mmCIF file of C-alpha atoms in Angstrom:
data_model
loop_
_atom_site.group_PDB
_atom_site.id
_atom_site.type_symbol
_atom_site.label_atom_id
_atom_site.label_comp_id
_atom_site.label_asym_id
_atom_site.label_seq_id
_atom_site.Cartn_x
_atom_site.Cartn_y
_atom_site.Cartn_z
ATOM 1 C CA UNK A 205 22.377 113.948 93.671
ATOM 2 C CA UNK A 206 19.217 112.786 91.977
ATOM 3 C CA UNK A 207 20.521 114.043 88.670
ATOM 4 C CA UNK A 208 23.662 111.909 89.029
ATOM 5 C CA UNK A 209 21.586 108.811 89.788
ATOM 6 C CA UNK A 210 19.522 109.380 86.657
ATOM 7 C CA UNK A 211 22.711 109.704 84.628
ATOM 8 C CA UNK A 212 24.023 106.410 85.980
ATOM 9 C CA UNK A 213 20.759 104.623 85.298
ATOM 10 C CA UNK A 214 20.740 105.950 81.780
ATOM 11 C CA UNK A 215 24.356 104.798 81.289
ATOM 12 C CA UNK A 216 23.564 101.266 82.478
ATOM 13 C CA UNK A 217 20.510 101.083 80.244
ATOM 14 C CA UNK A 218 22.495 102.180 77.239
ATOM 15 C CA UNK A 219 25.190 99.493 77.730
ATOM 16 C CA UNK A 220 22.870 96.771 78.992
ATOM 17 C CA UNK A 221 23.724 93.977 76.554
ATOM 18 C CA UNK A 222 27.324 94.893 76.088
ATOM 19 C CA UNK A 223 28.640 93.810 79.511
ATOM 20 C CA UNK A 224 31.049 90.879 79.798
ATOM 21 C CA UNK A 225 29.133 88.472 82.030
ATOM 22 C CA UNK A 226 30.810 85.191 81.148
ATOM 23 C CA UNK A 227 31.318 83.051 84.217
ATOM 24 C CA UNK A 228 34.537 81.225 84.929
ATOM 25 C CA UNK A 229 34.788 77.463 85.206
ATOM 26 C CA UNK A 230 34.202 76.226 88.751
ATOM 27 C CA UNK A 231 37.668 74.669 88.851
ATOM 28 C CA UNK A 232 39.321 77.909 87.719
ATOM 29 C CA UNK A 233 40.301 78.881 91.265
ATOM 30 C CA UNK A 234 41.850 75.452 91.885
ATOM 31 C CA UNK A 235 43.894 75.633 88.678
ATOM 32 C CA UNK A 236 45.048 79.125 89.595
ATOM 33 C CA UNK A 237 46.131 78.041 93.077
ATOM 34 C CA UNK A 238 47.931 74.993 91.663
ATOM 35 C CA UNK A 239 49.890 77.196 89.266
ATOM 36 C CA UNK A 240 50.643 79.602 92.082
ATOM 37 C CA UNK A 241 51.903 76.867 94.380
ATOM 38 C CA UNK A 242 53.729 74.973 91.662
ATOM 39 C CA UNK A 243 57.450 75.634 91.978
ATOM 40 C CA UNK A 244 59.425 75.717 88.822
ATOM 41 C CA UNK A 245 62.738 73.921 89.005
ATOM 42 C CA UNK A 246 65.446 76.378 89.944
ATOM 43 C CA UNK A 247 67.972 76.989 87.287
ATOM 44 C CA UNK A 248 71.313 76.881 89.068
ATOM 45 C CA UNK A 249 73.285 77.703 85.975
ATOM 46 C CA UNK A 250 71.868 81.257 86.036
ATOM 47 C CA UNK A 251 73.191 81.692 89.554
ATOM 48 C CA UNK A 252 76.629 80.376 88.573
ATOM 49 C CA UNK A 253 76.635 82.537 85.450
ATOM 50 C CA UNK A 254 75.752 85.610 87.504
ATOM 51 C CA UNK A 255 78.617 84.931 89.913
ATOM 52 C CA UNK A 256 81.052 84.369 87.042
ATOM 53 C CA UNK A 257 79.918 87.581 85.357
ATOM 54 C CA UNK A 258 80.418 89.496 88.603
ATOM 55 C CA UNK A 259 83.947 88.145 88.959
ATOM 56 C CA UNK A 260 84.787 89.007 85.363
ATOM 57 C CA UNK A 261 83.376 92.510 85.869
ATOM 58 C CA UNK A 262 85.431 93.053 89.027
ATOM 59 C CA UNK A 263 88.597 91.817 87.334
ATOM 60 C CA UNK A 264 87.933 94.094 84.383
ATOM 61 C CA UNK A 265 87.440 97.085 86.626
ATOM 62 C CA UNK A 266 90.571 96.312 88.626
ATOM 63 C CA UNK A 267 92.657 96.015 85.444
ATOM 64 C CA UNK A 268 91.506 99.360 84.095
ATOM 65 C CA UNK A 269 91.595 101.151 87.430
ATOM 66 C CA UNK A 270 94.529 103.505 87.490
ATOM 67 C CA UNK A 271 96.441 103.318 90.716
ATOM 68 C CA UNK A 272 97.019 107.024 91.110
ATOM 69 C CA UNK A 273 99.266 108.503 93.722
ATOM 70 C CA UNK A 274 97.421 110.439 96.365
ATOM 71 C CA UNK A 275 97.064 114.029 95.331
ATOM 72 C CA UNK A 276 99.222 116.541 97.060
ATOM 73 C CA UNK A 277 97.512 118.729 99.551
ATOM 74 C CA UNK A 278 96.513 122.089 98.127
ATOM 75 C CA UNK A 279 96.782 124.941 100.564
ATOM 76 C CA UNK A 280 93.910 127.383 100.766
ATOM 77 C CA UNK A 281 96.114 130.472 100.730
ATOM 78 C CA UNK A 282 99.051 131.286 98.495
ATOM 79 C CA UNK A 283 101.068 132.550 101.452
ATOM 80 C CA UNK A 284 100.805 129.227 103.246
ATOM 81 C CA UNK A 285 101.793 127.342 100.113
ATOM 82 C CA UNK A 286 104.726 129.675 99.504
ATOM 83 C CA UNK A 287 105.890 129.356 103.120
ATOM 84 C CA UNK A 288 105.661 125.569 102.949
ATOM 85 C CA UNK A 289 107.614 125.388 99.696
ATOM 86 C CA UNK A 290 110.364 127.749 100.929
ATOM 87 C CA UNK A 291 110.837 125.781 104.142
ATOM 88 C CA UNK A 292 110.828 122.468 102.277
ATOM 89 C CA UNK A 293 113.511 123.761 99.895
ATOM 90 C CA UNK A 294 115.634 124.793 102.873
ATOM 91 C CA UNK A 295 115.109 121.405 104.517
ATOM 92 C CA UNK A 296 116.044 119.592 101.313
ATOM 93 C CA UNK A 297 119.230 121.688 101.036
ATOM 94 C CA UNK A 298 120.181 120.845 104.619
ATOM 95 C CA UNK A 299 119.531 117.144 103.957
ATOM 96 C CA UNK A 300 121.824 117.285 100.919
ATOM 97 C CA UNK A 301 124.543 118.890 103.040
ATOM 98 C CA UNK A 302 124.030 116.216 105.679
ATOM 99 C CA UNK A 303 124.351 113.398 103.159
ATOM 100 C CA UNK A 304 127.493 114.990 101.742
ATOM 101 C CA UNK A 305 129.092 114.731 105.192
ATOM 102 C CA UNK A 306 128.540 110.978 105.202
ATOM 103 C CA UNK A 307 131.556 109.045 106.412
ATOM 104 C CA UNK A 308 132.136 105.999 108.606
ATOM 105 C CA UNK A 309 132.756 108.246 111.632
ATOM 106 C CA UNK A 310 129.562 110.215 111.035
ATOM 107 C CA UNK A 311 127.361 107.317 109.981
ATOM 108 C CA UNK A 312 125.693 106.860 113.375
ATOM 109 C CA UNK A 313 124.967 110.569 113.782
ATOM 110 C CA UNK A 314 123.502 110.807 110.274
ATOM 111 C CA UNK A 315 121.335 107.687 110.735
ATOM 112 C CA UNK A 316 120.019 109.018 114.045
ATOM 113 C CA UNK A 317 119.314 112.378 112.429
ATOM 114 C CA UNK A 318 117.434 110.764 109.546
ATOM 115 C CA UNK A 319 115.355 108.703 111.998
ATOM 116 C CA UNK A 320 114.503 111.883 113.896
ATOM 117 C CA UNK A 321 113.551 113.528 110.594
ATOM 118 C CA UNK A 322 111.106 110.681 109.979
ATOM 119 C CA UNK A 323 109.463 111.548 113.295
ATOM 120 C CA UNK A 324 109.281 115.206 112.297
ATOM 121 C CA UNK A 325 107.810 114.174 108.930
ATOM 122 C CA UNK A 326 105.144 112.069 110.652
ATOM 123 C CA UNK A 327 104.249 115.007 112.896
ATOM 124 C CA UNK A 328 104.114 117.262 109.851
ATOM 125 C CA UNK A 329 101.777 114.832 108.087
ATOM 126 C CA UNK A 330 99.458 114.910 111.111
ATOM 127 C CA UNK A 331 99.441 118.699 110.923
ATOM 128 C CA UNK A 332 98.617 118.591 107.185
ATOM 129 C CA UNK A 333 95.795 116.098 107.848
ATOM 130 C CA UNK A 334 94.429 118.432 110.508
ATOM 131 C CA UNK A 335 94.742 121.312 108.053
ATOM 132 C CA UNK A 336 92.771 119.350 105.456
ATOM 133 C CA UNK A 337 90.102 118.430 107.967
ATOM 134 C CA UNK A 338 89.619 121.783 109.698
ATOM 135 C CA UNK A 339 90.934 124.289 107.193
ATOM 136 C CA UNK A 340 93.554 126.928 107.759
ATOM 137 C CA UNK A 341 93.590 128.632 111.113
ATOM 138 C CA UNK A 342 96.339 130.390 113.061
ATOM 139 C CA UNK A 343 97.078 127.505 115.420
ATOM 140 C CA UNK A 344 97.504 124.939 112.671
ATOM 141 C CA UNK A 345 99.584 127.298 110.509
ATOM 142 C CA UNK A 346 101.750 128.093 113.549
ATOM 143 C CA UNK A 347 102.209 124.361 114.248
ATOM 144 C CA UNK A 348 103.166 123.762 110.612
ATOM 145 C CA UNK A 349 105.728 126.592 110.579
ATOM 146 C CA UNK A 350 107.063 125.530 113.963
ATOM 147 C CA UNK A 351 107.579 121.975 112.708
ATOM 148 C CA UNK A 352 109.380 123.217 109.610
ATOM 149 C CA UNK A 353 111.597 125.553 111.677
ATOM 150 C CA UNK A 354 112.383 122.757 114.116
ATOM 151 C CA UNK A 355 113.473 120.487 111.288
ATOM 152 C CA UNK A 356 115.757 123.140 109.816
ATOM 153 C CA UNK A 357 117.349 124.022 113.144
ATOM 154 C CA UNK A 358 117.745 120.314 113.966
ATOM 155 C CA UNK A 359 119.558 119.670 110.693
ATOM 156 C CA UNK A 360 121.760 122.718 111.231
ATOM 157 C CA UNK A 361 122.628 121.496 114.729
ATOM 158 C CA UNK A 362 123.523 118.053 113.403
ATOM 159 C CA UNK A 363 125.711 119.585 110.686
ATOM 160 C CA UNK A 364 127.436 121.789 113.276
ATOM 161 C CA UNK A 365 128.088 118.762 115.473
ATOM 162 C CA UNK A 366 129.581 116.834 112.539
ATOM 163 C CA UNK A 367 131.824 119.775 111.704
ATOM 164 C CA UNK A 368 132.914 120.069 115.354
ATOM 165 C CA UNK A 369 133.728 116.356 115.409
ATOM 166 C CA UNK A 370 135.783 116.720 112.242
ATOM 167 C CA UNK A 371 137.677 119.702 113.675
ATOM 168 C CA UNK A 372 138.338 117.845 116.911
ATOM 169 C CA UNK A 373 139.601 114.852 114.990
ATOM 170 C CA UNK A 374 141.951 117.011 112.941
ATOM 171 C CA UNK A 375 143.278 118.960 115.931
ATOM 172 C CA UNK A 376 143.735 115.949 118.208
ATOM 173 C CA UNK A 377 146.213 114.414 115.822
ATOM 174 C CA UNK A 378 148.416 117.503 115.804
ATOM 175 C CA UNK A 379 151.272 117.922 118.155
ATOM 176 C CA UNK A 380 151.705 121.182 119.903
ATOM 177 C CA UNK A 381 155.045 122.558 121.076
#
């Protein structure tokens, strides 16, 4: 410890006349406080310019932002994707058959069937959302397949009913002997 003190004393002796010992003016503190308390006039045009620049930036971003369609859900397994696509092809085929049967007599049945299909589609979308959230598991896959099967059988039942109505209409106009 004594050795360190000797080193410090020696250092101070060596730089004795080289220290900056100039004293500040007595009113230096007052001038400093005045400058500190002095408020510069606020420049409102900077604020307005900043707002205008923000608006221009947002408009620019919105113009260049591509409004993309939501991406289709990608199934985790190929089997699930294949099953979904096969069922959807079958459903689309049944819908085409249903629309081909369109006539004034069948209009109410077809409209009711299409409204019911919207309900099935909404249920299916809920299942897909659940599948996205929780991943593939047996219960969700079963619910998805069940929904698809229900839609197909529903469309087949509606088509059968339309055909039965057409047969009844044709046979009721015939006279039997």
